[in-house]
GROMACS .gro file of N, CA, C and O in nm:
model
  496
    1GLN      N    1  -5.000  -0.328   1.732
    1GLN     CA    2  -4.913  -0.380   1.836
    1GLN      C    3  -4.824  -0.489   1.777
    1GLN      O    4  -4.874  -0.586   1.724
    2VAL      N    5  -4.694  -0.471   1.788
    2VAL     CA    6  -4.598  -0.568   1.736
    2VAL      C    7  -4.547  -0.654   1.850
    2VAL      O    8  -4.514  -0.604   1.958
    3GLN      N    9  -4.540  -0.782   1.824
    3GLN     CA   10  -4.482  -0.874   1.922
    3GLN      C   11  -4.376  -0.958   1.855
    3GLN      O   12  -4.398  -1.012   1.746
    4LEU      N   13  -4.260  -0.967   1.918
    4LEU     CA   14  -4.150  -1.049   1.869
    4LEU      C   15  -4.127  -1.160   1.970
    4LEU      O   16  -4.099  -1.132   2.087
    5VAL      N   17  -4.138  -1.285   1.925
    5VAL     CA   18  -4.126  -1.399   2.014
    5VAL      C   19  -4.003  -1.480   1.975
    5VAL      O   20  -3.998  -1.534   1.863
    6GLN      N   21  -3.910  -1.490   2.066
    6GLN     CA   22  -3.784  -1.557   2.039
    6GLN      C   23  -3.786  -1.702   2.087
    6GLN      O   24  -3.855  -1.737   2.182
    7SER      N   25  -3.704  -1.783   2.020
    7SER     CA   26  -3.683  -1.922   2.063
    7SER      C   27  -3.541  -1.962   2.027
    7SER      O   28  -3.475  -1.896   1.947
    8GLY      N   29  -3.497  -2.071   2.084
    8GLY     CA   30  -3.361  -2.115   2.062
    8GLY      C   31  -3.273  -2.073   2.179
    8GLY      O   32  -3.322  -2.035   2.284
    9GLY      N   33  -3.145  -2.079   2.160
    9GLY     CA   34  -3.052  -2.046   2.266
    9GLY      C   35  -3.025  -2.165   2.355
    9GLY      O   36  -3.069  -2.277   2.329
   10GLY      N   37  -2.948  -2.142   2.463
   10GLY     CA   38  -2.915  -2.249   2.554
   10GLY      C   39  -2.767  -2.253   2.585
   10GLY      O   40  -2.696  -2.154   2.569
   11LEU      N   41  -2.723  -2.370   2.627
   11LEU     CA   42  -2.584  -2.391   2.667
   11LEU      C   43  -2.513  -2.476   2.563
   11LEU      O   44  -2.566  -2.580   2.520
   12VAL      N   45  -2.394  -2.433   2.523
   12VAL     CA   46  -2.317  -2.506   2.423
   12VAL      C   47  -2.169  -2.492   2.456
   12VAL      O   48  -2.128  -2.393   2.518
   13GLN      N   49  -2.091  -2.590   2.415
   13GLN     CA   50  -1.947  -2.581   2.435
   13GLN      C   51  -1.884  -2.493   2.330
   13GLN      O   52  -1.939  -2.476   2.219
   14ALA      N   53  -1.770  -2.439   2.362
   14ALA     CA   54  -1.696  -2.357   2.266
   14ALA      C   55  -1.672  -2.437   2.138
   14ALA      O   56  -1.639  -2.556   2.143
   15GLY      N   57  -1.692  -2.368   2.026
   15GLY     CA   58  -1.679  -2.433   1.897
   15GLY      C   59  -1.809  -2.488   1.843
   15GLY      O   60  -1.817  -2.526   1.726
   16GLY      N   61  -1.910  -2.492   1.926
   16GLY     CA   62  -2.040  -2.545   1.887
   16GLY      C   63  -2.125  -2.443   1.814
   16GLY      O   64  -2.081  -2.331   1.785
   17SER      N   65  -2.249  -2.484   1.785
   17SER     CA   66  -2.341  -2.400   1.709
   17SER      C   67  -2.477  -2.393   1.778
   17SER      O   68  -2.517  -2.487   1.848
   18LEU      N   69  -2.544  -2.282   1.755
   18LEU     CA   70  -2.681  -2.263   1.799
   18LEU      C   71  -2.754  -2.181   1.694
   18LEU      O   72  -2.693  -2.104   1.621
   19ARG      N   73  -2.886  -2.197   1.693
   19ARG     CA   74  -2.969  -2.117   1.603
   19ARG      C   75  -3.079  -2.050   1.684
   19ARG      O   76  -3.152  -2.117   1.756
   20LEU      N   77  -3.088  -1.920   1.668
   20LEU     CA   78  -3.194  -1.842   1.731
   20LEU      C   79  -3.301  -1.810   1.628
   20LEU      O   80  -3.269  -1.784   1.512
   21SER      N   81  -3.425  -1.811   1.673
   21SER     CA   82  -3.538  -1.775   1.587
   21SER      C   83  -3.618  -1.664   1.652
   21SER      O   84  -3.620  -1.651   1.775
   22CYS      N   85  -3.683  -1.587   1.568
   22CYS     CA   86  -3.766  -1.477   1.617
   22CYS      C   87  -3.887  -1.465   1.525
   22CYS      O   88  -3.871  -1.440   1.405
   23ALA      N   89  -4.005  -1.486   1.580
   23ALA     CA   90  -4.129  -1.476   1.504
   23ALA      C   91  -4.195  -1.342   1.533
   23ALA      O   92  -4.204  -1.301   1.649
   24ALA      N   93  -4.241  -1.277   1.428
   24ALA     CA   94  -4.301  -1.143   1.442
   24ALA      C   95  -4.451  -1.147   1.417
   24ALA      O   96  -4.498  -1.215   1.327
   25PHE      N   97  -4.522  -1.072   1.499
   25PHE     CA   98  -4.667  -1.063   1.486
   25PHE      C   99  -4.707  -0.916   1.494
   25PHE      O  100  -4.650  -0.839   1.571
   26GLY      N  101  -4.806  -0.879   1.414
   26GLY     CA  102  -4.867  -0.749   1.436
   26GLY      C  103  -4.861  -0.649   1.324
   26GLY      O  104  -4.944  -0.558   1.319
   27ARG      N  105  -4.764  -0.656   1.234
   27ARG     CA  106  -4.764  -0.566   1.119
   27ARG      C  107  -4.688  -0.632   1.006
   27ARG      O  108  -4.628  -0.737   1.024
   28THR      N  109  -4.690  -0.570   0.890
   28THR     CA  110  -4.633  -0.632   0.771
   28THR      C  111  -4.483  -0.653   0.789
   28THR      O  112  -4.403  -0.560   0.778
   29PHE      N  113  -4.447  -0.776   0.815
   29PHE     CA  114  -4.309  -0.810   0.849
   29PHE      C  115  -4.211  -0.770   0.739
   29PHE      O  116  -4.103  -0.718   0.766
   30SER      N  117  -4.249  -0.792   0.614
   30SER     CA  118  -4.157  -0.773   0.502
   30SER      C  119  -4.129  -0.625   0.474
   30SER      O  120  -4.046  -0.595   0.389
   31ASP      N  121  -4.194  -0.534   0.542
   31ASP     CA  122  -4.168  -0.391   0.521
   31ASP      C  123  -4.048  -0.340   0.599
   31ASP      O  124  -4.002  -0.228   0.575
   32TYR      N  125  -3.998  -0.421   0.693
   32TYR     CA  126  -3.902  -0.368   0.791
   32TYR      C  127  -3.775  -0.451   0.799
   32TYR      O  128  -3.777  -0.573   0.790
   33ALA      N  129  -3.664  -0.379   0.818
   33ALA     CA  130  -3.539  -0.447   0.849
   33ALA      C  131  -3.546  -0.507   0.989
   33ALA      O  132  -3.624  -0.462   1.074
   34MET      N  133  -3.464  -0.608   1.010
   34MET     CA  134  -3.459  -0.675   1.139
   34MET      C  135  -3.314  -0.682   1.188
   34MET      O  136  -3.221  -0.679   1.108
   35GLY      N  137  -3.298  -0.695   1.316
   35GLY     CA  138  -3.164  -0.702   1.372
   35GLY      C  139  -3.156  -0.793   1.493
   35GLY      O  140  -3.259  -0.831   1.551
   36TRP      N  141  -3.033  -0.827   1.526
   36TRP     CA  142  -3.004  -0.901   1.650
   36TRP      C  143  -2.902  -0.820   1.731
   36TRP      O  144  -2.805  -0.768   1.675
   37PHE      N  145  -2.927  -0.814   1.860
   37PHE     CA  146  -2.837  -0.748   1.952
   37PHE      C  147  -2.809  -0.846   2.066
   37PHE      O  148  -2.879  -0.946   2.082
   38ARG      N  149  -2.710  -0.814   2.149
   38ARG     CA  150  -2.683  -0.898   2.265
   38ARG      C  151  -2.633  -0.812   2.381
   38ARG      O  152  -2.580  -0.703   2.360
   39GLN      N  153  -2.651  -0.864   2.501
   39GLN     CA  154  -2.605  -0.795   2.619
   39GLN      C  155  -2.545  -0.895   2.717
   39GLN      O  156  -2.616  -0.986   2.764
   40ALA      N  157  -2.417  -0.879   2.744
   40ALA     CA  158  -2.348  -0.963   2.840
   40ALA      C  159  -2.359  -0.900   2.979
   40ALA      O  160  -2.380  -0.779   2.991
   41PRO      N  161  -2.343  -0.979   3.083
   41PRO     CA  162  -2.352  -0.925   3.219
   41PRO      C  163  -2.253  -0.811   3.241
   41PRO      O  164  -2.135  -0.823   3.209
   42GLY      N  165  -2.305  -0.701   3.293
   42GLY     CA  166  -2.220  -0.587   3.323
   42GLY      C  167  -2.178  -0.505   3.203
   42GLY      O  168  -2.098  -0.412   3.216
   43LYS      N  169  -2.232  -0.538   3.085
   43LYS     CA  170  -2.196  -0.465   2.963
   43LYS      C  171  -2.319  -0.404   2.899
   43LYS      O  172  -2.431  -0.444   2.927
   44GLU      N  173  -2.294  -0.308   2.813
   44GLU     CA  174  -2.404  -0.247   2.739
   44GLU      C  175  -2.450  -0.338   2.625
   44GLU      O  176  -2.376  -0.424   2.578
   45ARG      N  177  -2.573  -0.317   2.585
   45ARG     CA  178  -2.625  -0.392   2.470
   45ARG      C  179  -2.546  -0.356   2.346
   45ARG      O  180  -2.516  -0.238   2.323
   46GLU      N  181  -2.511  -0.456   2.266
   46GLU     CA  182  -2.432  -0.431   2.146
   46GLU      C  183  -2.495  -0.495   2.024
   46GLU      O  184  -2.565  -0.597   2.031
   47PHE      N  185  -2.469  -0.435   1.912
   47PHE     CA  186  -2.519  -0.482   1.784
   47PHE      C  187  -2.450  -0.611   1.744
   47PHE      O  188  -2.329  -0.628   1.764
   48VAL      N  189  -2.527  -0.703   1.684
   48VAL     CA  190  -2.471  -0.829   1.634
   48VAL      C  191  -2.485  -0.838   1.482
   48VAL      O  192  -2.387  -0.857   1.412
   49ALA      N  193  -2.608  -0.823   1.432
   49ALA     CA  194  -2.631  -0.839   1.289
   49ALA      C  195  -2.763  -0.773   1.251
   49ALA      O  196  -2.852  -0.757   1.334
   50ALA      N  197  -2.775  -0.738   1.124
   50ALA     CA  198  -2.899  -0.680   1.071
   50ALA      C  199  -2.922  -0.730   0.930
   50ALA      O  200  -2.827  -0.767   0.860
   51ILE      N  201  -3.048  -0.727   0.890
   51ILE     CA  202  -3.085  -0.773   0.756
   51ILE      C  203  -3.193  -0.681   0.702
   51ILE      O  204  -3.284  -0.638   0.775
   52SER      N  205  -3.184  -0.650   0.574
   52SER     CA  206  -3.280  -0.560   0.511
   52SER      C  207  -3.416  -0.627   0.496
   52SER      O  208  -3.430  -0.748   0.514
   53TRP      N  209  -3.515  -0.549   0.455
   53TRP     CA  210  -3.651  -0.602   0.445
   53TRP      C  211  -3.660  -0.719   0.349
   53TRP      O  212  -3.736  -0.813   0.370
   54SER      N  213  -3.581  -0.716   0.244
   54SER     CA  214  -3.587  -0.822   0.143
   54SER      C  215  -3.493  -0.937   0.172
   54SER      O  216  -3.504  -1.044   0.111
   55GLY      N  217  -3.398  -0.913   0.262
   55GLY     CA  218  -3.297  -1.014   0.288
   55GLY      C  219  -3.176  -1.003   0.197
   55GLY      O  220  -3.080  -1.079   0.212
   56SER      N  221  -3.176  -0.907   0.107
   56SER     CA  222  -3.067  -0.896   0.010
   56SER      C  223  -2.943  -0.829   0.067
   56SER      O  224  -2.834  -0.840   0.011
   57SER      N  225  -2.960  -0.760   0.179
   57SER     CA  226  -2.848  -0.689   0.241
   57SER      C  227  -2.835  -0.730   0.387
   57SER      O  228  -2.934  -0.732   0.460
   58THR      N  229  -2.714  -0.764   0.427
   58THR     CA  230  -2.687  -0.799   0.566
   58THR      C  231  -2.567  -0.720   0.617
   58THR      O  232  -2.485  -0.672   0.538
   59TYR      N  233  -2.560  -0.711   0.748
   59TYR     CA  234  -2.457  -0.629   0.812
   59TYR      C  235  -2.421  -0.694   0.945
   59TYR      O  236  -2.512  -0.730   1.021
   60TYR      N  237  -2.291  -0.709   0.972
   60TYR     CA  238  -2.248  -0.780   1.092
   60TYR      C  239  -2.148  -0.698   1.173
   60TYR      O  240  -2.068  -0.622   1.118
   61ALA      N  241  -2.151  -0.721   1.302
   61ALA     CA  242  -2.044  -0.669   1.387
   61ALA      C  243  -1.916  -0.745   1.354
   61ALA      O  244  -1.919  -0.863   1.319
   62ASP      N  245  -1.804  -0.677   1.365
   62ASP     CA  246  -1.676  -0.740   1.334
   62ASP      C  247  -1.652  -0.864   1.419
   62ASP      O  248  -1.590  -0.961   1.374
   63SER      N  249  -1.702  -0.862   1.540
   63SER     CA  250  -1.675  -0.971   1.633
   63SER      C  251  -1.743  -1.103   1.594
   63SER      O  252  -1.704  -1.209   1.642
   64VAL      N  253  -1.845  -1.096   1.507
   64VAL     CA  254  -1.917  -1.218   1.469
   64VAL      C  255  -1.907  -1.248   1.319
   64VAL      O  256  -1.954  -1.353   1.275
   65LYS      N  257  -1.847  -1.158   1.246
   65LYS     CA  258  -1.839  -1.174   1.101
   65LYS      C  259  -1.767  -1.304   1.066
   65LYS      O  260  -1.662  -1.336   1.121
   66GLY      N  261  -1.827  -1.381   0.975
   66GLY     CA  262  -1.769  -1.508   0.935
   66GLY      C  263  -1.812  -1.625   1.021
   66GLY      O  264  -1.790  -1.741   0.984
   67ARG      N  265  -1.874  -1.597   1.135
   67ARG     CA  266  -1.921  -1.704   1.225
   67ARG      C  267  -2.073  -1.707   1.237
   67ARG      O  268  -2.131  -1.814   1.250
   68PHE      N  269  -2.135  -1.592   1.232
   68PHE     CA  270  -2.281  -1.581   1.247
   68PHE      C  271  -2.342  -1.547   1.111
   68PHE      O  272  -2.283  -1.475   1.031
   69THR      N  273  -2.465  -1.596   1.091
   69THR     CA  274  -2.539  -1.564   0.970
   69THR      C  275  -2.682  -1.527   1.007
   69THR      O  276  -2.752  -1.604   1.074
   70ILE      N  277  -2.724  -1.409   0.962
   70ILE     CA  278  -2.861  -1.366   0.982
   70ILE      C  279  -2.939  -1.395   0.854
   70ILE      O  280  -2.888  -1.380   0.743
   71SER      N  281  -3.062  -1.440   0.871
   71SER     CA  282  -3.148  -1.468   0.756
   71SER      C  283  -3.292  -1.441   0.795
   71SER      O  284  -3.323  -1.425   0.914
   72ARG      N  285  -3.379  -1.435   0.696
   72ARG     CA  286  -3.520  -1.413   0.723
   72ARG      C  287  -3.605  -1.489   0.624
   72ARG      O  288  -3.561  -1.518   0.512
   73ASP      N  289  -3.726  -1.522   0.667
   73ASP     CA  290  -3.825  -1.586   0.581
   73ASP      C  291  -3.952  -1.501   0.591
   73ASP      O  292  -4.026  -1.512   0.690
   74ASN      N  293  -3.975  -1.417   0.493
   74ASN     CA  294  -4.089  -1.326   0.499
   74ASN      C  295  -4.222  -1.400   0.491
   74ASN      O  296  -4.324  -1.349   0.539
   75ALA      N  297  -4.222  -1.517   0.432
   75ALA     CA  298  -4.346  -1.595   0.426
   75ALA      C  299  -4.386  -1.648   0.563
   75ALA      O  300  -4.504  -1.670   0.590
   76LYS      N  301  -4.285  -1.664   0.650
   76LYS     CA  302  -4.311  -1.713   0.786
   76LYS      C  303  -4.302  -1.603   0.891
   76LYS      O  304  -4.315  -1.630   1.010
   77ASN      N  305  -4.277  -1.480   0.847
   77ASN     CA  306  -4.261  -1.368   0.940
   77ASN      C  307  -4.158  -1.399   1.047
   77ASN      O  308  -4.181  -1.379   1.168
   78ALA      N  309  -4.043  -1.447   1.002
   78ALA     CA  310  -3.942  -1.490   1.097
   78ALA      C  311  -3.803  -1.446   1.055
   78ALA      O  312  -3.773  -1.434   0.935
   79VAL      N  313  -3.719  -1.424   1.154
   79VAL     CA  314  -3.578  -1.394   1.132
   79VAL      C  315  -3.496  -1.491   1.216
   79VAL      O  316  -3.541  -1.533   1.323
   80TYR      N  317  -3.378  -1.525   1.167
   80TYR     CA  318  -3.296  -1.627   1.232
   80TYR      C  319  -3.153  -1.576   1.250
   80TYR      O  320  -3.106  -1.489   1.176
   81LEU      N  321  -3.086  -1.634   1.347
   81LEU     CA  322  -2.944  -1.608   1.366
   81LEU      C  323  -2.874  -1.742   1.386
   81LEU      O  324  -2.894  -1.807   1.490
   82GLN      N  325  -2.801  -1.784   1.284
   82GLN     CA  326  -2.722  -1.907   1.294
   82GLN      C  327  -2.586  -1.870   1.348
   82GLN      O  328  -2.516  -1.788   1.290
   83MET      N  329  -2.549  -1.932   1.459
   83MET     CA  330  -2.424  -1.899   1.526
   83MET      C  331  -2.334  -2.022   1.526
   83MET      O  332  -2.368  -2.125   1.585
   84ASN      N  333  -2.222  -2.011   1.457
   84ASN     CA  334  -2.125  -2.121   1.449
   84ASN      C  335  -1.994  -2.080   1.516
   84ASN      O  336  -1.970  -1.961   1.540
   85SER      N  337  -1.911  -2.178   1.544
   85SER     CA  338  -1.780  -2.153   1.605
   85SER      C  339  -1.793  -2.062   1.727
   85SER      O  340  -1.719  -1.964   1.742
   86LEU      N  341  -1.886  -2.094   1.812
   86LEU     CA  342  -1.914  -2.009   1.927
   86LEU      C  343  -1.796  -2.004   2.024
   86LEU      O  344  -1.724  -2.102   2.042
   87LYS      N  345  -1.781  -1.887   2.085
   87LYS     CA  346  -1.674  -1.862   2.180
   87LYS      C  347  -1.734  -1.823   2.315
   87LYS      O  348  -1.846  -1.772   2.320
   88PRO      N  349  -1.661  -1.843   2.423
   88PRO     CA  350  -1.713  -1.802   2.555
   88PRO      C  351  -1.754  -1.654   2.558
   88PRO      O  352  -1.850  -1.619   2.627
   89GLU      N  353  -1.685  -1.571   2.484
   89GLU     CA  354  -1.719  -1.428   2.482
   89GLU      C  355  -1.848  -1.398   2.408
   89GLU      O  356  -1.895  -1.284   2.408
   90ASP      N  357  -1.908  -1.498   2.344
   90ASP     CA  358  -2.040  -1.480   2.283
   90ASP      C  359  -2.152  -1.497   2.386
   90ASP      O  360  -2.269  -1.475   2.355
   91THR      N  361  -2.117  -1.537   2.507
   91THR     CA  362  -2.217  -1.554   2.611
   91THR      C  363  -2.288  -1.422   2.641
   91THR      O  364  -2.223  -1.322   2.670
   92ALA      N  365  -2.420  -1.425   2.631
   92ALA     CA  366  -2.500  -1.303   2.649
   92ALA      C  367  -2.648  -1.338   2.636
   92ALA      O  368  -2.683  -1.449   2.596
   93VAL      N  369  -2.731  -1.241   2.669
   93VAL     CA  370  -2.872  -1.249   2.633
   93VAL      C  371  -2.886  -1.185   2.496
   93VAL      O  372  -2.841  -1.072   2.474
   94TYR      N  373  -2.948  -1.258   2.404
   94TYR     CA  374  -2.964  -1.213   2.268
   94TYR      C  375  -3.107  -1.165   2.244
   94TYR      O  376  -3.203  -1.230   2.288
   95TYR      N  377  -3.117  -1.052   2.173
   95TYR     CA  378  -3.247  -0.991   2.145
   95TYR      C  379  -3.267  -0.973   1.995
   95TYR      O  380  -3.176  -0.922   1.928
   96CYS      N  381  -3.382  -1.009   1.944
   96CYS     CA  382  -3.415  -0.969   1.809
   96CYS      C  383  -3.490  -0.837   1.816
   96CYS      O  384  -3.551  -0.803   1.920
   97ALA      N  385  -3.484  -0.761   1.708
   97ALA     CA  386  -3.546  -0.630   1.707
   97ALA      C  387  -3.595  -0.597   1.567
   97ALA      O  388  -3.534  -0.637   1.467
   98GLN      N  389  -3.704  -0.523   1.560
   98GLN     CA  390  -3.759  -0.479   1.432
   98GLN      C  391  -3.732  -0.331   1.413
   98GLN      O  392  -3.766  -0.248   1.500
   99ASN      N  393  -3.674  -0.299   1.299
   99ASN     CA  394  -3.639  -0.161   1.268
   99ASN      C  395  -3.765  -0.078   1.242
   99ASN      O  396  -3.870  -0.130   1.205
  100ARG      N  397  -3.752   0.051   1.260
  100ARG     CA  398  -3.863   0.142   1.229
  100ARG      C  399  -3.876   0.165   1.078
  100ARG      O  400  -3.975   0.222   1.032
  101ALA      N  401  -3.774   0.122   1.003
  101ALA     CA  402  -3.775   0.143   0.858
  101ALA      C  403  -3.721   0.017   0.790
  101ALA      O  404  -3.712  -0.089   0.851
  102SER      N  405  -3.683   0.034   0.664
  102SER     CA  406  -3.648  -0.084   0.583
  102SER      C  407  -3.499  -0.107   0.567
  102SER      O  408  -3.459  -0.208   0.512
  103SER      N  409  -3.415  -0.016   0.617
  103SER     CA  410  -3.272  -0.030   0.591
  103SER      C  411  -3.199  -0.091   0.710
  103SER      O  412  -3.245  -0.083   0.823
  104THR      N  413  -3.085  -0.151   0.681
  104THR     CA  414  -3.006  -0.213   0.787
  104THR      C  415  -2.926  -0.108   0.862
  104THR      O  416  -2.875  -0.013   0.803
  105THR      N  417  -2.914  -0.124   0.990
  105THR     CA  418  -2.837  -0.033   1.072
  105THR      C  419  -2.798  -0.101   1.202
  105THR      O  420  -2.868  -0.191   1.249
  106SER      N  421  -2.688  -0.055   1.261
  106SER     CA  422  -2.645  -0.107   1.390
  106SER      C  423  -2.692  -0.016   1.505
  106SER      O  424  -2.662  -0.043   1.621
  107HIS      N  425  -2.763   0.089   1.472
  107HIS     CA  426  -2.804   0.191   1.568
  107HIS      C  427  -2.928   0.144   1.645
  107HIS      O  428  -3.039   0.144   1.591
  108ALA      N  429  -2.912   0.108   1.770
  108ALA     CA  430  -3.021   0.049   1.847
  108ALA      C  431  -3.147   0.136   1.855
  108ALA      O  432  -3.258   0.084   1.845
  109PRO      N  433  -3.136   0.268   1.871
  109PRO     CA  434  -3.258   0.351   1.876
  109PRO      C  435  -3.341   0.347   1.748
  109PRO      O  436  -3.457   0.391   1.749
  110SER      N  437  -3.283   0.297   1.640
  110SER     CA  438  -3.359   0.285   1.515
  110SER      C  439  -3.457   0.169   1.518
  110SER      O  440  -3.539   0.156   1.428
  111TYR      N  441  -3.445   0.087   1.619
  111TYR     CA  442  -3.532  -0.030   1.632
  111TYR      C  443  -3.643  -0.001   1.732
  111TYR      O  444  -3.616   0.036   1.846
  112GLY      N  445  -3.767  -0.018   1.689
  112GLY     CA  446  -3.879   0.021   1.772
  112GLY      C  447  -3.940  -0.091   1.854
  112GLY      O  448  -4.013  -0.064   1.950
  113TYR      N  449  -3.912  -0.215   1.817
  113TYR     CA  450  -3.972  -0.329   1.887
  113TYR      C  451  -3.865  -0.434   1.916
  113TYR      O  452  -3.778  -0.457   1.831
  114TRP      N  453  -3.877  -0.495   2.033
  114TRP     CA  454  -3.774  -0.588   2.079
  114TRP      C  455  -3.838  -0.717   2.129
  114TRP      O  456  -3.948  -0.716   2.186
  115GLY      N  457  -3.765  -0.828   2.107
  115GLY     CA  458  -3.807  -0.955   2.162
  115GLY      C  459  -3.777  -0.963   2.310
  115GLY      O  460  -3.720  -0.871   2.369
  116GLN      N  461  -3.816  -1.075   2.369
  116GLN     CA  462  -3.803  -1.091   2.514
  116GLN      C  463  -3.662  -1.127   2.558
  116GLN      O  464  -3.633  -1.120   2.678
  117GLY      N  465  -3.577  -1.163   2.466
  117GLY     CA  466  -3.441  -1.201   2.499
  117GLY      C  467  -3.430  -1.351   2.524
  117GLY      O  468  -3.523  -1.413   2.576
  118THR      N  469  -3.315  -1.406   2.487
  118THR     CA  470  -3.289  -1.548   2.511
  118THR      C  471  -3.143  -1.566   2.549
  118THR      O  472  -3.055  -1.503   2.489
  119GLN      N  473  -3.118  -1.649   2.647
  119GLN     CA  474  -2.983  -1.666   2.698
  119GLN      C  475  -2.903  -1.762   2.610
  119GLN      O  476  -2.951  -1.871   2.576
  120VAL      N  477  -2.783  -1.720   2.578
  120VAL     CA  478  -2.685  -1.806   2.511
  120VAL      C  479  -2.563  -1.813   2.601
  120VAL      O  480  -2.505  -1.710   2.635
  121THR      N  481  -2.525  -1.935   2.638
  121THR     CA  482  -2.409  -1.954   2.724
  121THR      C  483  -2.312  -2.049   2.656
  121THR      O  484  -2.351  -2.160   2.616
  122VAL      N  485  -2.189  -2.004   2.640
  122VAL     CA  486  -2.086  -2.083   2.575
  122VAL      C  487  -1.980  -2.118   2.679
  122VAL      O  488  -1.916  -2.029   2.734
  123SER      N  489  -1.963  -2.246   2.703
  123SER     CA  490  -1.866  -2.290   2.803
  123SER      C  491  -1.732  -2.319   2.737
  123SER      O  492  -1.726  -2.361   2.621
  124SER      N  493  -1.626  -2.296   2.812
  124SER     CA  494  -1.491  -2.316   2.757
  124SER      C  495  -1.444  -2.458   2.780
  124SER      O  496  -1.504  -2.536   2.851
   0.00000   0.00000   0.00000
């Protein structure tokens, strides 16, 4: 049984920064790629970023490239999303997810486990 527990998030002004964390429990964390997705009100869930099992490969949505950074610490079984230069359109519930395999992908069905979600609100 895999459990992903998220922390971080909150309310920030445009241009500000937030850091999301996701702790994984239940299976060998370093075997699997990890990702972050988000869902805004009235919109479908969308891909944000992904990182390979080793952390050597990362992949970002165009909308966050250059502003967000995904990272992981396999010793702590954790993945992070550093979000800088936040915009009101970044407002959403953010989810971390664990891939079924080791490679990075933006394809949501490739992720078998999901965190509980955390709200990020960016005010203008």
